Coordinates of C-alpha atoms and ligand atoms in Angstrom, one line a residue:
M1 CA 55.6 47.0 38.2
T2 CA 51.9 47.4 37.7
S3 CA 50.6 48.3 34.7
A4 CA 47.7 50.6 35.8
D5 CA 50.0 53.6 36.2
T6 CA 52.6 52.8 33.3
T7 CA 50.6 51.9 30.5
P8 CA 48.8 54.9 28.8
P9 CA 45.1 54.2 27.5
A10 CA 44.6 53.8 23.9
P11 CA 45.8 56.6 21.9
A12 CA 43.3 59.5 21.1
H13 CA 43.1 58.4 17.4
L14 CA 41.8 54.9 18.5
A15 CA 39.7 56.0 21.6
A16 CA 37.5 58.5 19.4
D17 CA 35.7 55.8 17.3
D18 CA 33.0 54.3 19.7
D19 CA 31.6 51.6 17.3
W20 CA 34.9 50.6 15.8
W21 CA 34.1 47.0 16.5
R22 CA 31.0 47.1 14.6
T23 CA 32.8 47.2 11.3
A24 CA 36.5 46.2 12.4
V25 CA 38.5 43.6 10.3
I26 CA 40.4 41.9 13.1
Y27 CA 43.4 39.7 12.4
Q28 CA 44.1 36.5 14.5
I29 CA 47.5 35.9 15.5
Y30 CA 48.6 32.4 16.7
P31 CA 51.7 33.3 18.6
R32 CA 53.5 30.0 18.1
S33 CA 53.5 30.3 14.5
F34 CA 53.6 33.8 13.5
A35 CA 57.3 35.0 13.8
D36 CA 60.1 33.9 16.1
S37 CA 62.8 36.4 17.2
D38 CA 65.1 34.1 19.2
G39 CA 65.8 31.1 17.0
D40 CA 64.0 28.6 19.2
G41 CA 61.6 27.6 16.3
T42 CA 58.6 28.8 18.2
G43 CA 57.2 32.1 17.5
D44 CA 57.2 34.9 20.3
L45 CA 55.6 38.3 21.2
P46 CA 58.8 40.3 20.1
G47 CA 58.7 38.3 16.8
I48 CA 55.1 39.6 16.5
T49 CA 55.9 43.4 17.3
A50 CA 58.8 43.1 14.6
R51 CA 56.4 42.1 11.9
L52 CA 53.4 44.6 12.9
D53 CA 54.2 46.5 9.8
H54 CA 52.8 43.6 7.7
L55 CA 49.5 44.2 9.6
A56 CA 49.5 47.8 9.2
D57 CA 50.3 47.6 5.3
L58 CA 47.6 45.0 4.8
G59 CA 45.1 47.5 6.7
V60 CA 43.3 45.6 9.5
D61 CA 41.8 47.2 12.4
A62 CA 42.8 45.0 15.2
L63 CA 44.7 41.9 15.9
W64 CA 43.6 39.2 18.3
L65 CA 46.4 37.2 19.8
S66 CA 45.7 33.4 20.7
P67 CA 46.9 32.7 24.2
F68 CA 50.6 33.6 25.0
Y69 CA 50.2 32.8 28.7
P70 CA 52.4 30.1 30.6
S71 CA 51.3 26.8 29.5
P72 CA 52.2 23.2 29.2
Q73 CA 51.0 23.5 25.8
R74 CA 48.9 20.2 26.0
D75 CA 46.5 22.2 23.7
G76 CA 48.4 24.9 22.0
G77 CA 48.2 27.2 24.9
Y78 CA 44.5 27.0 25.5
D79 CA 45.6 25.1 28.7
V80 CA 46.7 28.1 31.0
A81 CA 48.6 27.8 33.9
D82 CA 48.8 31.4 34.8
Y83 CA 46.2 34.0 33.3
R84 CA 48.2 37.0 34.3
A85 CA 51.7 36.3 33.0
V86 CA 53.6 35.5 29.7
D87 CA 55.1 32.2 28.8
P88 CA 58.8 32.7 28.8
R89 CA 58.7 31.0 25.4
Y90 CA 56.9 33.9 24.0
G91 CA 58.6 36.5 25.9
T92 CA 57.7 38.9 29.1
L93 CA 55.1 41.1 30.3
A94 CA 57.4 44.2 28.9
D95 CA 57.6 42.5 25.5
F96 CA 53.6 42.4 25.7
D97 CA 53.6 46.2 26.7
A98 CA 56.1 46.8 23.7
L99 CA 53.7 44.9 21.3
L100 CA 50.7 46.8 22.5
A101 CA 52.3 50.2 22.2
R102 CA 53.6 49.7 18.7
A103 CA 50.3 48.2 17.6
H104 CA 48.6 51.4 19.0
T105 CA 51.1 53.6 17.3
L106 CA 50.1 52.0 14.0
G107 CA 46.3 52.3 14.7
I108 CA 45.7 48.5 15.3
R109 CA 43.7 47.6 18.4
V110 CA 44.9 44.5 20.4
V111 CA 42.1 41.8 21.4
V112 CA 43.6 39.0 23.8
D113 CA 42.4 35.4 24.4
L114 CA 40.4 34.6 27.7
V115 CA 40.1 31.0 28.5
P116 CA 37.5 30.9 31.2
N117 CA 36.0 27.4 30.8
H118 CA 39.1 25.6 31.8
C119 CA 42.9 26.1 32.9
S120 CA 45.7 23.9 32.9
S121 CA 46.1 20.9 35.3
E122 CA 49.3 22.8 36.2
H123 CA 47.6 25.9 37.4
T124 CA 48.3 26.2 41.0
A125 CA 44.6 26.4 42.1
F126 CA 44.1 22.7 40.4
R127 CA 47.1 21.6 42.2
A128 CA 46.1 22.8 45.4
A129 CA 42.7 20.9 44.5
L130 CA 44.7 17.7 43.9
A131 CA 46.5 18.0 47.3
T132 CA 43.6 18.5 49.2
A133 CA 40.8 15.9 50.3
P134 CA 37.5 15.4 48.5
G135 CA 34.7 18.1 49.8
S136 CA 37.5 20.7 50.3
P137 CA 37.1 24.3 49.1
E138 CA 39.9 23.8 46.9
R139 CA 38.3 21.2 45.1
D140 CA 34.9 23.3 44.8
L141 CA 37.0 25.4 42.3
F142 CA 36.4 22.6 39.8
H143 CA 34.1 19.8 39.2
F144 CA 35.5 17.0 41.5
R145 CA 32.7 14.0 41.7
D146 CA 32.7 10.4 43.1
G147 CA 32.5 7.7 40.5
R148 CA 29.6 5.5 39.8
G149 CA 29.7 1.8 40.1
P150 CA 31.0 -0.5 42.6
D151 CA 34.3 1.1 43.5
G152 CA 33.5 4.3 41.9
G153 CA 35.5 3.0 39.0
L154 CA 33.1 4.6 36.4
P155 CA 33.0 8.2 35.4
P156 CA 30.2 10.2 37.3
N157 CA 28.1 10.9 33.9
D158 CA 28.2 9.9 30.3
W159 CA 29.7 13.1 28.9
T160 CA 32.7 12.9 26.3
S161 CA 35.6 15.1 26.0
M162 CA 35.6 17.1 22.8
F163 CA 39.0 15.5 22.1
E164 CA 37.4 12.0 22.3
G165 CA 37.3 9.6 25.3
P166 CA 35.6 10.3 28.4
A167 CA 35.2 13.8 29.9
W168 CA 36.3 12.8 33.5
T169 CA 39.6 11.6 34.8
R170 CA 40.2 9.8 37.9
V171 CA 42.7 11.2 40.4
T172 CA 45.0 9.3 42.9
E173 CA 44.2 10.5 46.5
A174 CA 46.8 11.5 48.9
D175 CA 46.7 8.0 50.4
G176 CA 47.7 6.5 46.8
R177 CA 44.2 5.1 46.5
P178 CA 42.0 5.9 43.3
G179 CA 39.7 8.4 44.3
Q180 CA 37.5 11.0 42.7
W181 CA 37.1 12.2 39.1
Y182 CA 37.1 15.8 37.8
L183 CA 35.7 17.1 34.8
H184 CA 37.4 18.2 31.5
L185 CA 35.5 19.0 28.4
F186 CA 38.8 18.9 26.8
D187 CA 42.0 17.6 27.4
P188 CA 42.5 15.8 30.9
G189 CA 45.3 18.6 31.1
Q190 CA 42.3 21.2 31.2
P191 CA 40.0 20.9 34.1
D192 CA 36.9 22.8 33.8
W193 CA 36.4 25.8 36.6
N194 CA 33.4 25.4 38.5
W195 CA 31.6 28.9 37.6
D196 CA 29.0 28.4 40.4
N197 CA 31.8 29.1 42.9
P198 CA 32.1 33.0 43.5
A199 CA 35.8 32.8 43.9
V200 CA 36.0 31.7 40.1
R201 CA 34.0 34.6 39.1
A202 CA 36.1 37.0 41.1
D203 CA 39.4 35.6 40.1
F204 CA 38.3 36.1 36.3
E205 CA 37.4 39.6 37.1
T206 CA 40.7 40.2 38.5
T207 CA 42.3 38.7 35.2
L208 CA 40.0 41.0 33.1
R209 CA 41.1 43.9 35.0
F210 CA 44.8 42.9 34.7
W211 CA 44.8 43.2 30.9
L212 CA 42.4 46.2 30.8
D213 CA 44.7 48.1 32.9
R214 CA 47.7 47.1 30.7
G215 CA 45.4 48.6 27.6
V216 CA 44.1 45.7 25.8
D217 CA 41.0 46.6 23.6
G218 CA 39.0 43.5 24.4
F219 CA 38.9 39.9 24.6
R220 CA 37.8 36.8 22.7
V221 CA 36.2 34.5 25.0
D222 CA 37.2 30.7 24.6
V223 CA 34.2 28.2 24.6
C224 CA 32.2 31.0 26.4
D225 CA 29.0 28.7 26.1
A226 CA 30.3 26.0 28.3
L227 CA 30.9 28.0 31.5
V228 CA 27.7 27.1 33.3
K229 CA 26.9 23.4 33.5
A230 CA 23.1 22.2 34.1
D231 CA 22.4 21.2 37.9
G232 CA 23.3 17.6 38.8
L233 CA 25.5 17.4 35.4
P234 CA 23.0 14.8 34.2
D235 CA 23.6 12.3 31.5
W236 CA 23.1 13.4 28.0
P237 CA 23.0 10.6 25.4
H238 CA 23.3 12.8 22.4
P239 CA 26.0 14.1 20.2
T240 CA 27.7 17.2 21.7
H241 CA 30.3 18.1 18.9
G242 CA 30.1 20.6 16.0
V243 CA 27.3 23.2 16.1
I244 CA 25.4 22.8 19.2
E245 CA 21.6 22.3 18.8
P246 CA 18.8 21.8 21.0
V247 CA 17.3 18.4 21.2
D248 CA 13.4 18.6 21.8
G249 CA 14.1 22.1 23.0
V250 CA 16.5 21.1 25.6
M251 CA 20.2 22.4 25.2
P252 CA 22.8 20.0 26.3
P253 CA 23.5 20.2 29.9
M254 CA 27.2 21.4 29.1
W255 CA 26.3 24.2 26.6
D256 CA 24.5 27.4 26.3
Q257 CA 22.9 27.3 29.8
E258 CA 21.0 30.2 31.0
G259 CA 23.3 31.1 33.7
I260 CA 26.2 32.2 31.1
H261 CA 24.4 35.4 30.7
D262 CA 24.7 37.0 34.1
I263 CA 28.5 36.2 33.9
F264 CA 28.6 38.1 30.4
R265 CA 26.7 41.0 32.0
A266 CA 28.9 41.4 34.5
W267 CA 31.7 41.3 32.4
R268 CA 30.2 43.9 30.1
K269 CA 29.9 46.2 33.1
L270 CA 33.4 45.9 34.1
L271 CA 34.5 46.8 30.3
D272 CA 32.1 49.7 30.2
S273 CA 33.7 51.1 33.2
Y274 CA 37.2 51.4 31.2
D275 CA 37.6 54.2 28.6
G276 CA 38.3 53.3 24.8
H277 CA 35.4 50.9 23.8
R278 CA 36.9 47.6 25.0
I279 CA 35.3 44.6 23.5
L280 CA 34.1 40.8 24.3
C281 CA 33.9 38.4 21.2
A282 CA 32.1 35.1 22.0
E283 CA 33.5 31.8 20.8
A284 CA 30.6 29.5 20.9
W285 CA 29.5 27.1 18.1
L286 CA 26.1 27.7 18.4
P287 CA 23.4 28.1 15.8
P288 CA 22.9 32.1 14.9
E289 CA 19.7 32.4 16.8
R290 CA 21.4 31.1 20.0
A291 CA 24.5 33.0 19.4
A292 CA 22.7 35.9 18.9
R293 CA 21.5 35.6 22.8
I294 CA 25.0 36.2 24.0
I295 CA 25.4 39.5 21.9
R296 CA 22.3 41.3 23.2
P297 CA 23.1 44.8 24.3
D298 CA 24.2 44.5 27.8
E299 CA 26.3 41.2 27.2
M300 CA 29.1 40.8 24.6
H301 CA 29.9 42.8 21.6
Q302 CA 30.3 40.1 18.7
A303 CA 30.0 36.4 18.4
F304 CA 32.0 34.5 15.8
N305 CA 29.8 33.3 12.8
F306 CA 30.7 29.8 12.5
R307 CA 27.8 28.8 10.5
F308 CA 29.2 30.9 7.9
L309 CA 32.6 29.3 8.2
E310 CA 30.9 26.0 8.0
T311 CA 29.2 26.7 4.7
P312 CA 30.3 24.9 1.8
W313 CA 31.0 26.7 -1.7
E314 CA 27.6 26.5 -2.7
P315 CA 25.3 29.5 -3.9
D316 CA 22.1 28.8 -2.2
A317 CA 23.6 27.7 1.2
L318 CA 26.0 30.9 0.9
R319 CA 22.9 33.2 0.7
A320 CA 20.8 31.4 3.1
V321 CA 23.4 31.7 5.7
I322 CA 24.2 35.5 4.9
D323 CA 20.6 36.3 5.4
E324 CA 20.1 34.1 8.4
S325 CA 23.1 35.6 9.9
L326 CA 22.1 39.2 9.2
T327 CA 18.5 38.7 10.6
A328 CA 19.7 36.8 13.9
N329 CA 22.0 39.8 14.6
D330 CA 20.1 42.6 13.6
E331 CA 17.2 41.5 16.1
V332 CA 19.6 42.2 18.8
G333 CA 21.3 45.2 17.5
A334 CA 24.7 43.3 17.1
P335 CA 26.8 43.6 14.2
T336 CA 27.3 40.3 12.1
T337 CA 30.7 39.0 12.0
W338 CA 32.2 36.7 9.1
V339 CA 34.9 34.4 9.2
L340 CA 36.5 31.7 7.1
S341 CA 39.5 30.4 8.8
N342 CA 41.0 30.1 12.2
H343 CA 43.3 27.8 14.1
D344 CA 40.7 25.2 14.7
V345 CA 39.8 24.4 11.2
M346 CA 41.2 23.3 7.7
R347 CA 42.2 26.5 5.9
H348 CA 39.7 27.5 3.5
A349 CA 41.9 27.4 0.6
S350 CA 42.5 23.8 1.3
R351 CA 38.8 23.1 2.2
F352 CA 37.2 24.7 -1.1
G353 CA 39.7 22.5 -2.9
Y354 CA 37.5 19.4 -2.2
D355 CA 34.2 18.7 -3.9
G356 CA 31.6 18.6 -1.2
P357 CA 31.7 19.2 2.7
V358 CA 34.9 18.6 4.4
A359 CA 35.4 17.7 8.2
L360 CA 36.5 20.8 9.8
E361 CA 38.8 19.9 12.4
H362 CA 39.6 16.3 11.5
G363 CA 42.7 17.1 9.4
V364 CA 44.4 15.5 6.5
G365 CA 47.4 12.9 6.2
A366 CA 49.7 12.4 3.4
D367 CA 47.7 9.1 2.6
D368 CA 44.3 11.0 2.4
P369 CA 42.7 12.4 -0.8
Q370 CA 44.5 15.6 -1.3
P371 CA 42.8 19.2 -2.0
D372 CA 43.1 20.5 -5.6
R373 CA 45.3 23.3 -4.5
A374 CA 44.7 25.5 -7.6
A375 CA 40.9 25.2 -7.4
G376 CA 40.9 25.6 -3.8
L377 CA 43.0 29.0 -3.9
R378 CA 40.7 30.1 -6.8
R379 CA 37.6 29.7 -4.7
A380 CA 39.1 31.1 -1.5
R381 CA 40.2 34.2 -3.2
A382 CA 36.4 34.5 -4.5
A383 CA 35.1 33.6 -0.9
T384 CA 37.1 36.3 1.1
A385 CA 36.2 39.0 -1.7
L386 CA 32.6 38.0 -1.2
M387 CA 33.2 38.1 2.7
L388 CA 34.8 41.3 2.7
A389 CA 32.0 42.9 1.0
L390 CA 29.5 41.8 3.5
P391 CA 28.3 44.5 6.2
G392 CA 29.6 43.8 9.7
S393 CA 32.9 43.0 10.9
A394 CA 35.2 40.4 9.7
Y395 CA 38.1 38.0 11.2
L396 CA 41.0 37.0 9.1
Y397 CA 43.4 34.1 10.3
Q398 CA 47.5 34.7 9.7
G399 CA 48.5 33.4 6.5
E400 CA 45.2 33.4 4.6
E401 CA 46.2 36.9 3.2
L402 CA 49.1 34.8 1.5
G403 CA 46.6 32.3 0.1
L404 CA 48.3 29.6 2.4
P405 CA 47.1 25.9 1.9
E406 CA 46.3 23.4 4.9
V407 CA 49.7 21.6 5.3
T408 CA 48.0 18.1 4.5
D409 CA 51.3 16.2 4.4
L410 CA 52.7 16.7 8.0
P411 CA 54.5 13.8 9.3
D412 CA 52.4 12.0 11.8
A413 CA 55.3 11.9 14.1
A414 CA 55.2 15.7 14.2
R415 CA 51.6 16.1 15.3
Q416 CA 50.8 18.1 18.5
D417 CA 47.0 18.4 18.6
P418 CA 46.0 16.5 21.6
V419 CA 43.1 14.8 19.5
W420 CA 45.5 12.7 17.3
E421 CA 46.6 10.7 20.5
R422 CA 43.2 10.7 22.2
S423 CA 41.5 9.1 19.2
G424 CA 44.0 6.4 18.8
H425 CA 45.4 8.0 15.7
R426 CA 42.0 8.0 14.1
I427 CA 41.7 11.9 13.9
R428 CA 44.5 14.0 12.9
G429 CA 43.4 17.4 14.2
R430 CA 44.4 20.9 13.5
D431 CA 48.2 21.2 13.1
G432 CA 47.9 21.5 9.4
C433 CA 46.6 25.2 9.9
R434 CA 49.0 26.3 12.8
V435 CA 52.3 25.5 10.7
P436 CA 54.7 28.6 11.0
L437 CA 54.2 31.5 8.4
P438 CA 56.7 32.0 5.7
W439 CA 58.1 35.4 5.4
T440 CA 61.0 35.2 2.8
S441 CA 61.2 33.0 -0.1
Q442 CA 64.5 31.8 1.3
G443 CA 66.3 31.2 4.5
P444 CA 66.3 28.3 7.1
S445 CA 62.5 28.6 7.7
F446 CA 61.6 31.1 5.0
G447 CA 62.1 34.0 7.5
F448 CA 59.9 32.7 10.3
S449 CA 63.0 31.7 12.4
D450 CA 66.9 31.5 12.3
T451 CA 66.5 27.8 12.7
P452 CA 65.0 25.3 10.1
D453 CA 63.8 23.4 13.3
T454 CA 60.2 25.0 13.6
W455 CA 58.0 23.7 16.2
L456 CA 56.0 22.3 13.4
P457 CA 57.9 21.2 10.2
Q458 CA 57.2 23.7 7.2
P459 CA 56.6 22.4 3.8
S460 CA 59.3 22.7 0.9
Y461 CA 56.8 24.4 -1.4
Y462 CA 56.2 27.5 1.0
G463 CA 58.9 29.8 -0.6
P464 CA 56.2 31.4 -3.5
Y465 CA 53.7 31.9 -0.6
A466 CA 56.1 34.1 1.4
A467 CA 54.9 37.5 2.2
E468 CA 58.2 38.7 0.3
S469 CA 57.3 36.8 -2.7
Q470 CA 54.0 38.3 -2.9
R471 CA 54.5 41.9 -1.9
D472 CA 55.1 43.5 -5.4
D473 CA 53.1 41.1 -7.2
P474 CA 49.7 42.6 -8.3
D475 CA 48.5 39.2 -8.9
S476 CA 49.2 37.9 -5.6
T477 CA 46.5 37.0 -3.2
L478 CA 48.4 39.7 -0.6
H479 CA 47.8 42.2 -3.0
L480 CA 44.2 41.3 -3.2
Y481 CA 43.5 41.3 0.4
R482 CA 45.3 44.6 0.8
G483 CA 43.0 46.1 -2.2
L484 CA 39.7 44.6 -0.8
L485 CA 40.6 46.1 2.7
R486 CA 41.3 49.4 1.4
L487 CA 38.2 49.5 -0.8
R488 CA 36.1 47.9 2.1
R489 CA 37.3 50.9 4.4
H490 CA 37.1 53.7 1.5
H491 CA 33.5 52.7 0.6
R492 CA 32.2 52.0 4.2
L493 CA 31.1 48.6 3.7
G494 CA 31.4 47.5 7.2
T495 CA 28.4 50.2 8.0
G496 CA 26.5 49.2 4.8
E497 CA 23.5 47.4 4.0
L498 CA 23.0 44.4 1.9
R499 CA 20.6 44.5 -1.1
W500 CA 20.0 41.3 -3.3
L501 CA 19.7 41.8 -7.0
S502 CA 18.1 39.4 -9.3
S503 CA 20.7 36.9 -10.8
P504 CA 21.0 33.5 -12.6
D505 CA 21.2 30.6 -10.8
G506 CA 24.4 30.0 -9.0
V507 CA 25.3 33.6 -9.1
L508 CA 25.3 35.9 -5.7
H509 CA 24.7 39.4 -6.9
F510 CA 23.9 42.2 -4.4
T511 CA 24.9 45.9 -3.5
N512 CA 26.4 47.1 -0.5
G513 CA 26.4 51.1 -0.7
A514 CA 28.1 52.1 -4.1
I515 CA 29.6 48.8 -4.7
E516 CA 28.0 46.1 -6.4
V517 CA 29.1 42.3 -6.1
M518 CA 28.7 39.4 -8.1
T519 CA 30.3 35.9 -7.3
N520 CA 30.1 33.4 -9.7
L521 CA 29.6 30.0 -8.4
T522 CA 28.7 28.2 -11.6
S523 CA 31.1 26.4 -14.0
Q524 CA 30.2 29.0 -17.0
P525 CA 31.5 32.7 -17.4
V526 CA 28.6 35.1 -16.7
P527 CA 28.4 38.5 -18.5
L528 CA 29.0 41.6 -16.5
P529 CA 26.2 44.1 -16.2
P530 CA 26.3 46.7 -18.7
S531 CA 27.7 50.3 -17.7
R532 CA 29.8 49.2 -14.7
H533 CA 33.3 49.0 -14.2
V534 CA 35.4 46.7 -12.1
V535 CA 37.3 48.1 -8.9
I536 CA 38.6 45.0 -7.9
A537 CA 38.2 41.0 -8.7
S538 CA 39.5 38.0 -7.0
A539 CA 40.6 36.5 -10.7
A540 CA 40.9 38.2 -14.0
V541 CA 37.8 39.5 -15.7
T542 CA 36.9 40.3 -19.2
D543 CA 33.4 41.4 -20.1
H544 CA 32.4 38.0 -18.3
V545 CA 33.0 36.8 -14.7
A546 CA 34.7 33.7 -14.8
P547 CA 33.6 30.6 -12.7
D548 CA 34.8 30.8 -9.2
T549 CA 35.2 34.4 -9.1
T550 CA 34.0 37.5 -7.1
V551 CA 34.2 41.1 -8.8
W552 CA 33.3 44.2 -7.0
L553 CA 31.7 46.9 -9.5
V554 CA 30.5 50.5 -9.7
R555 CA 28.3 52.0 -12.0
D556 CA 30.2 54.2 -14.7
Ligands
LIG1 C1 38.6 26.6 21.7 C2 39.9 27.0 21.0 C3 40.6 25.6 20.7 C4 40.7 24.9 21.9 C5 39.2 24.8 22.6 C6 39.5 24.4 24.2 O1 37.7 26.0 20.7 O2 39.7 27.9 19.7 O3 41.9 26.0 20.1 O4 41.2 23.6 21.6 O5 38.6 25.9 22.7 O6 40.2 25.3 24.8

């Protein structure tokens, strides 16, 4: 069955709004951990479909699905073995179509993940490359090179993998001898494609069309700034992790090379040839002014604002990043996006439970200093209320609407993030934000599955965080998120304009249209301005705004 003739385009109520993405609140689903329909302890597509009412009730505009494609799961599905299929663990293409149809009926758009920098070492193209000799057209789809040193025993350059260790792995040739090396910016199970080869470009266009024909509303594009590498793959004796900055005006040879923009322009043309305003969202850990170049009018639509996500709970830093982000994106006519959590970083309800900066992807073990859970949640609620008052588009990560903390006491034996092994058990990694969600206060896995044996174990304290436990509690985090999203939509804050008001040190105070926002980051209560009333607040308010609280006000 091909989808082009069986899948209807987005329904009229969705197709009508050209600019939906400029203001959209997009909810990220990590399929492995959202909801399990078949009792194997791993989430799946039918599980998601069965829970879509939760998203409709929350009031989001779109959902983004992290990869659900066939994959050996060396990197949680970001090692894709087949770009145009569904992993049997997650269901079938028919299950995907059912999910999409149900989401559209509920008025929720669906964005899928495109992983173009690398595939899985189990992809047929890579297996074919391994089976052929050096110099073959099959090898030219990837970056194969001879090694340096006497027997070619040293990697071709000094690049390191984002998951620690060299970015190169040596292969064994057909005659059994050690042979060439291939490049992988991430795990050895994730060989980088060679985007200088037109066959790679053509194949990804086929993938884009495949999902567009099925009716998806767009793509979140994984590590999109790494597709093109500098000619000759030169050494780079500088750090390449975290937000990537130029050194003496030169970008690292694996990041943000000029050639990426032609690829995005070609994709934009392709998307624009479809109806329904399909979008591209860039995942690139670049400073705002570099990320903005990817979202010029003929390239992608949006880029994640990782600078915002990285900003600690400090008033001056927050104000600066908000201004910097709006300025950088306004200059290219793109909406600013906002994000506090995703599947790669410590959940913000825990991050803000530490005083001072936190290593985002490092992970926390049971013996490490633990976050203050109450303080973290209080600040997280205030931070979300601040974020959702800002103009532009916002991304939410599954479970943050429940105020879920990072799981900081996972048994080390359960860890799956490849960085844990590759770092020699130095870096625990990102599993703590990927633990299966609690839906009910009781049950073998709090309603996630029929089995208690979930792919990552859930903590015993999950019950009160469950969606069911919070649904009818007006003080719950779920209730707060619902209220913020409803008011954001009602007051059209996504299309609004931010104007700072004067405020005491440590207080962020601004208007966006009819809504006036105050976030108190001091340790003292601050008085509410006169002749205003509170429409929503992240914590109880009297005639003062307590520390670590955000309020939305309107004039009486
Ligand atoms: C992106 C993904 C992350 C993955 C990496 C490699 O950063 O968000 O989860 O490990 O790319 O694909």
